[in-house]
mmCIF file of the C-alpha atoms, coordinates in Angstrom:
data_MODEL
# 
_entry.id   MODEL 
# 
loop_
_atom_site.group_PDB 
_atom_site.id 
_atom_site.type_symbol 
_atom_site.label_atom_id 
_atom_site.label_alt_id 
_atom_site.label_comp_id 
_atom_site.label_asym_id 
_atom_site.label_entity_id 
_atom_site.label_seq_id 
_atom_site.pdbx_PDB_ins_code 
_atom_site.Cartn_x 
_atom_site.Cartn_y 
_atom_site.Cartn_z 
_atom_site.occupancy 
_atom_site.B_iso_or_equiv 
_atom_site.pdbx_formal_charge 
_atom_site.auth_seq_id 
_atom_site.auth_comp_id 
_atom_site.auth_asym_id 
_atom_site.auth_atom_id 
_atom_site.pdbx_PDB_model_num 
ATOM 1   C CA . MET A 1 1   ? -172.255 -78.323 -38.907 1.00 0.00 ? 1   MET A CA 1 
ATOM 2   C CA . ILE A 1 2   ? -171.864 -75.751 -36.126 1.00 0.00 ? 2   ILE A CA 1 
ATOM 3   C CA . SER A 1 3   ? -171.434 -72.140 -37.204 1.00 0.00 ? 3   SER A CA 1 
ATOM 4   C CA . PRO A 1 4   ? -168.132 -70.423 -36.249 1.00 0.00 ? 4   PRO A CA 1 
ATOM 5   C CA . TYR A 1 5   ? -170.034 -67.644 -34.472 1.00 0.00 ? 5   TYR A CA 1 
ATOM 6   C CA . SER A 1 6   ? -171.958 -69.901 -32.118 1.00 0.00 ? 6   SER A CA 1 
ATOM 7   C CA . ALA A 1 7   ? -171.580 -70.018 -28.339 1.00 0.00 ? 7   ALA A CA 1 
ATOM 8   C CA . LEU A 1 8   ? -169.162 -72.316 -26.517 1.00 0.00 ? 8   LEU A CA 1 
ATOM 9   C CA . ILE A 1 9   ? -170.199 -75.949 -26.761 1.00 0.00 ? 9   ILE A CA 1 
ATOM 10  C CA . PRO A 1 10  ? -168.582 -78.680 -24.657 1.00 0.00 ? 10  PRO A CA 1 
ATOM 11  C CA . LEU A 1 11  ? -167.148 -81.539 -26.687 1.00 0.00 ? 11  LEU A CA 1 
ATOM 12  C CA . LEU A 1 12  ? -168.103 -85.129 -26.046 1.00 0.00 ? 12  LEU A CA 1 
ATOM 13  C CA . ASP A 1 13  ? -165.814 -88.153 -26.341 1.00 0.00 ? 13  ASP A CA 1 
ATOM 14  C CA . GLY A 1 14  ? -165.256 -89.107 -29.981 1.00 0.00 ? 14  GLY A CA 1 
ATOM 15  C CA . THR A 1 15  ? -163.926 -87.693 -33.220 1.00 0.00 ? 15  THR A CA 1 
ATOM 16  C CA . LEU A 1 16  ? -164.330 -84.141 -34.539 1.00 0.00 ? 16  LEU A CA 1 
ATOM 17  C CA . GLU A 1 17  ? -166.877 -85.254 -37.133 1.00 0.00 ? 17  GLU A CA 1 
ATOM 18  C CA . GLU A 1 18  ? -169.054 -86.884 -34.436 1.00 0.00 ? 18  GLU A CA 1 
ATOM 19  C CA . ASN A 1 19  ? -169.094 -83.569 -32.532 1.00 0.00 ? 19  ASN A CA 1 
ATOM 20  C CA . GLY A 1 20  ? -170.093 -81.604 -35.630 1.00 0.00 ? 20  GLY A CA 1 
ATOM 21  C CA . LEU A 1 21  ? -166.729 -80.013 -36.379 1.00 0.00 ? 21  LEU A CA 1 
ATOM 22  C CA . GLY A 1 22  ? -165.060 -79.887 -39.779 1.00 0.00 ? 22  GLY A CA 1 
ATOM 23  C CA . GLU A 1 23  ? -161.495 -80.605 -40.766 1.00 0.00 ? 23  GLU A CA 1 
ATOM 24  C CA . LEU A 1 24  ? -160.361 -76.952 -40.517 1.00 0.00 ? 24  LEU A CA 1 
ATOM 25  C CA . ALA A 1 25  ? -162.307 -76.122 -37.338 1.00 0.00 ? 25  ALA A CA 1 
ATOM 26  C CA . HIS A 1 26  ? -160.650 -73.972 -34.657 1.00 0.00 ? 26  HIS A CA 1 
ATOM 27  C CA . VAL A 1 27  ? -160.862 -75.576 -31.179 1.00 0.00 ? 27  VAL A CA 1 
ATOM 28  C CA . ASP A 1 28  ? -159.768 -73.734 -28.001 1.00 0.00 ? 28  ASP A CA 1 
ATOM 29  C CA . ILE A 1 29  ? -159.012 -76.026 -25.067 1.00 0.00 ? 29  ILE A CA 1 
ATOM 30  C CA . ASP A 1 30  ? -158.983 -74.662 -21.514 1.00 0.00 ? 30  ASP A CA 1 
ATOM 31  C CA . HIS A 1 31  ? -157.507 -77.286 -19.235 1.00 0.00 ? 31  HIS A CA 1 
ATOM 32  C CA . GLU A 1 32  ? -155.951 -76.930 -15.767 1.00 0.00 ? 32  GLU A CA 1 
ATOM 33  C CA . LEU A 1 33  ? -152.513 -78.480 -15.314 1.00 0.00 ? 33  LEU A CA 1 
ATOM 34  C CA . LEU A 1 34  ? -151.363 -80.090 -12.103 1.00 0.00 ? 34  LEU A CA 1 
ATOM 35  C CA . GLY A 1 35  ? -148.185 -78.749 -10.524 1.00 0.00 ? 35  GLY A CA 1 
ATOM 36  C CA . GLY A 1 36  ? -148.136 -75.504 -12.452 1.00 0.00 ? 36  GLY A CA 1 
ATOM 37  C CA . ALA A 1 37  ? -146.602 -73.443 -9.641  1.00 0.00 ? 37  ALA A CA 1 
ATOM 38  C CA . LYS A 1 38  ? -142.861 -72.958 -9.504  1.00 0.00 ? 38  LYS A CA 1 
ATOM 39  C CA . LYS A 1 39  ? -140.700 -74.184 -6.650  1.00 0.00 ? 39  LYS A CA 1 
ATOM 40  C CA . ARG A 1 40  ? -139.969 -71.511 -4.063  1.00 0.00 ? 40  ARG A CA 1 
ATOM 41  C CA . LYS A 1 41  ? -136.461 -70.249 -3.656  1.00 0.00 ? 41  LYS A CA 1 
ATOM 42  C CA . LYS A 1 42  ? -134.810 -71.102 -0.320  1.00 0.00 ? 42  LYS A CA 1 
ATOM 43  C CA . LYS A 1 43  ? -134.750 -68.146 2.068   1.00 0.00 ? 43  LYS A CA 1 
ATOM 44  C CA . VAL A 1 44  ? -131.340 -66.747 3.010   1.00 0.00 ? 44  VAL A CA 1 
ATOM 45  C CA . TYR A 1 45  ? -131.286 -65.498 6.601   1.00 0.00 ? 45  TYR A CA 1 
ATOM 46  C CA . THR A 1 46  ? -129.249 -62.412 7.487   1.00 0.00 ? 46  THR A CA 1 
ATOM 47  C CA . THR A 1 47  ? -128.819 -63.240 11.179  1.00 0.00 ? 47  THR A CA 1 
ATOM 48  C CA . GLN A 1 48  ? -128.122 -66.516 12.957  1.00 0.00 ? 48  GLN A CA 1 
ATOM 49  C CA . LYS A 1 49  ? -130.826 -68.473 14.742  1.00 0.00 ? 49  LYS A CA 1 
ATOM 50  C CA . LYS A 1 50  ? -131.287 -67.687 18.413  1.00 0.00 ? 50  LYS A CA 1 
ATOM 51  C CA . ILE A 1 51  ? -129.989 -70.440 20.689  1.00 0.00 ? 51  ILE A CA 1 
ATOM 52  C CA . LYS A 1 52  ? -132.692 -71.377 23.193  1.00 0.00 ? 52  LYS A CA 1 
ATOM 53  C CA . HIS A 1 53  ? -131.868 -71.681 26.890  1.00 0.00 ? 53  HIS A CA 1 
ATOM 54  C CA . LYS A 1 54  ? -131.635 -75.255 28.112  1.00 0.00 ? 54  LYS A CA 1 
ATOM 55  C CA . GLN A 1 55  ? -132.307 -75.947 31.779  1.00 0.00 ? 55  GLN A CA 1 
ATOM 56  C CA . LYS A 1 56  ? -129.387 -77.593 33.531  1.00 0.00 ? 56  LYS A CA 1 
ATOM 57  C CA . LYS A 1 57  ? -130.229 -80.953 35.087  1.00 0.00 ? 57  LYS A CA 1 
ATOM 58  C CA . VAL A 1 58  ? -128.882 -81.448 38.591  1.00 0.00 ? 58  VAL A CA 1 
ATOM 59  C CA . LYS A 1 59  ? -128.753 -84.985 39.909  1.00 0.00 ? 59  LYS A CA 1 
ATOM 60  C CA . LEU A 1 60  ? -130.222 -85.462 43.404  1.00 0.00 ? 60  LEU A CA 1 
ATOM 61  C CA . ALA A 1 61  ? -131.343 -81.815 43.559  1.00 0.00 ? 61  ALA A CA 1 
ATOM 62  C CA . THR A 1 62  ? -133.573 -82.472 46.590  1.00 0.00 ? 62  THR A CA 1 
ATOM 63  C CA . LEU A 1 63  ? -130.450 -82.861 48.738  1.00 0.00 ? 63  LEU A CA 1 
ATOM 64  C CA . LYS A 1 64  ? -130.084 -79.066 48.555  1.00 0.00 ? 64  LYS A CA 1 
ATOM 65  C CA . TYR A 1 65  ? -133.452 -78.518 50.257  1.00 0.00 ? 65  TYR A CA 1 
ATOM 66  C CA . TYR A 1 66  ? -133.297 -80.944 53.211  1.00 0.00 ? 66  TYR A CA 1 
ATOM 67  C CA . LYS A 1 67  ? -130.717 -82.096 55.745  1.00 0.00 ? 67  LYS A CA 1 
ATOM 68  C CA . VAL A 1 68  ? -130.911 -85.278 57.808  1.00 0.00 ? 68  VAL A CA 1 
ATOM 69  C CA . ASP A 1 69  ? -129.335 -85.228 61.280  1.00 0.00 ? 69  ASP A CA 1 
ATOM 70  C CA . PRO A 1 70  ? -127.497 -88.302 62.647  1.00 0.00 ? 70  PRO A CA 1 
ATOM 71  C CA . ASN A 1 71  ? -130.451 -89.027 64.942  1.00 0.00 ? 71  ASN A CA 1 
ATOM 72  C CA . GLY A 1 72  ? -132.863 -89.055 61.894  1.00 0.00 ? 72  GLY A CA 1 
ATOM 73  C CA . LYS A 1 73  ? -134.426 -85.595 62.207  1.00 0.00 ? 73  LYS A CA 1 
ATOM 74  C CA . ILE A 1 74  ? -135.115 -83.804 58.879  1.00 0.00 ? 74  ILE A CA 1 
ATOM 75  C CA . THR A 1 75  ? -134.584 -80.033 58.656  1.00 0.00 ? 75  THR A CA 1 
ATOM 76  C CA . ARG A 1 76  ? -135.340 -77.699 55.754  1.00 0.00 ? 76  ARG A CA 1 
ATOM 77  C CA . LEU A 1 77  ? -132.351 -75.757 54.471  1.00 0.00 ? 77  LEU A CA 1 
ATOM 78  C CA . ARG A 1 78  ? -134.306 -73.201 52.409  1.00 0.00 ? 78  ARG A CA 1 
ATOM 79  C CA . ARG A 1 79  ? -137.192 -70.931 53.303  1.00 0.00 ? 79  ARG A CA 1 
ATOM 80  C CA . GLU A 1 80  ? -140.651 -71.925 52.037  1.00 0.00 ? 80  GLU A CA 1 
ATOM 81  C CA . CYS A 1 81  ? -142.912 -69.414 50.295  1.00 0.00 ? 81  CYS A CA 1 
ATOM 82  C CA . THR A 1 82  ? -145.674 -68.028 52.529  1.00 0.00 ? 82  THR A CA 1 
ATOM 83  C CA . ILE A 1 83  ? -148.093 -67.553 49.618  1.00 0.00 ? 83  ILE A CA 1 
ATOM 84  C CA . CYS A 1 84  ? -147.561 -70.861 47.750  1.00 0.00 ? 84  CYS A CA 1 
ATOM 85  C CA . GLY A 1 85  ? -147.400 -72.984 50.894  1.00 0.00 ? 85  GLY A CA 1 
ATOM 86  C CA . PRO A 1 86  ? -145.281 -75.967 51.939  1.00 0.00 ? 86  PRO A CA 1 
ATOM 87  C CA . GLY A 1 87  ? -143.156 -77.691 49.319  1.00 0.00 ? 87  GLY A CA 1 
ATOM 88  C CA . VAL A 1 88  ? -142.394 -74.529 47.320  1.00 0.00 ? 88  VAL A CA 1 
ATOM 89  C CA . PHE A 1 89  ? -138.951 -73.273 48.261  1.00 0.00 ? 89  PHE A CA 1 
ATOM 90  C CA . MET A 1 90  ? -137.548 -69.827 47.643  1.00 0.00 ? 90  MET A CA 1 
ATOM 91  C CA . ALA A 1 91  ? -134.317 -69.283 45.703  1.00 0.00 ? 91  ALA A CA 1 
ATOM 92  C CA . ASN A 1 92  ? -131.362 -67.892 47.653  1.00 0.00 ? 92  ASN A CA 1 
ATOM 93  C CA . HIS A 1 93  ? -129.800 -65.022 45.726  1.00 0.00 ? 93  HIS A CA 1 
ATOM 94  C CA . PHE A 1 94  ? -126.933 -62.933 47.098  1.00 0.00 ? 94  PHE A CA 1 
ATOM 95  C CA . ASP A 1 95  ? -129.250 -60.059 48.109  1.00 0.00 ? 95  ASP A CA 1 
ATOM 96  C CA . ARG A 1 96  ? -132.778 -61.504 48.129  1.00 0.00 ? 96  ARG A CA 1 
ATOM 97  C CA . LEU A 1 97  ? -135.085 -64.521 48.451  1.00 0.00 ? 97  LEU A CA 1 
ATOM 98  C CA . TYR A 1 98  ? -137.248 -65.206 45.392  1.00 0.00 ? 98  TYR A CA 1 
ATOM 99  C CA . CYS A 1 99  ? -140.205 -67.509 44.705  1.00 0.00 ? 99  CYS A CA 1 
ATOM 100 C CA . GLY A 1 100 ? -140.272 -68.703 41.093  1.00 0.00 ? 100 GLY A CA 1 
ATOM 101 C CA . LYS A 1 101 ? -143.921 -69.775 41.274  1.00 0.00 ? 101 LYS A CA 1 
ATOM 102 C CA . CYS A 1 102 ? -145.682 -66.632 42.520  1.00 0.00 ? 102 CYS A CA 1 
ATOM 103 C CA . PHE A 1 103 ? -142.771 -64.162 41.914  1.00 0.00 ? 103 PHE A CA 1 
ATOM 104 C CA . LYS A 1 104 ? -142.675 -62.998 45.525  1.00 0.00 ? 104 LYS A CA 1 
ATOM 105 C CA . THR A 1 105 ? -139.368 -61.345 46.537  1.00 0.00 ? 105 THR A CA 1 
ATOM 106 C CA . TYR A 1 106 ? -138.038 -60.767 50.045  1.00 0.00 ? 106 TYR A CA 1 
ATOM 107 C CA . MET A 1 107 ? -135.142 -58.373 50.649  1.00 0.00 ? 107 MET A CA 1 
ATOM 108 C CA . PRO A 1 108 ? -133.701 -59.477 54.028  1.00 0.00 ? 108 PRO A CA 1 
ATOM 109 C CA . GLY A 1 109 ? -131.288 -56.525 54.406  1.00 0.00 ? 109 GLY A CA 1 
ATOM 110 C CA . GLN A 1 110 ? -133.862 -53.802 53.634  1.00 0.00 ? 110 GLN A CA 1 
ATOM 111 C CA . LYS A 1 111 ? -137.169 -52.863 55.246  1.00 0.00 ? 111 LYS A CA 1 
# 
């Protein structure tokens, strides 16, 4: 029989008598349970979600950049960026020309 003041002893599979414990023995069991955490409460937001900007799709957008003459000659309608090179066109704003790739800005009315 194991004394009540002895150190912690792990129990083996079997009955209490096979492990050396009497009928009135005190057994403390420390066992981890699965899923012991509580479910989190759903967060209530005070402000609405921000609506992200969606780029507008323009069908046949390349027709804005080139013009074909009746005799077959192709002319560019917009100015190309001097830094980025050919194929990168500048945006025509009401007071400036702007390159969206390298962020270059030309102000035609000012010097």
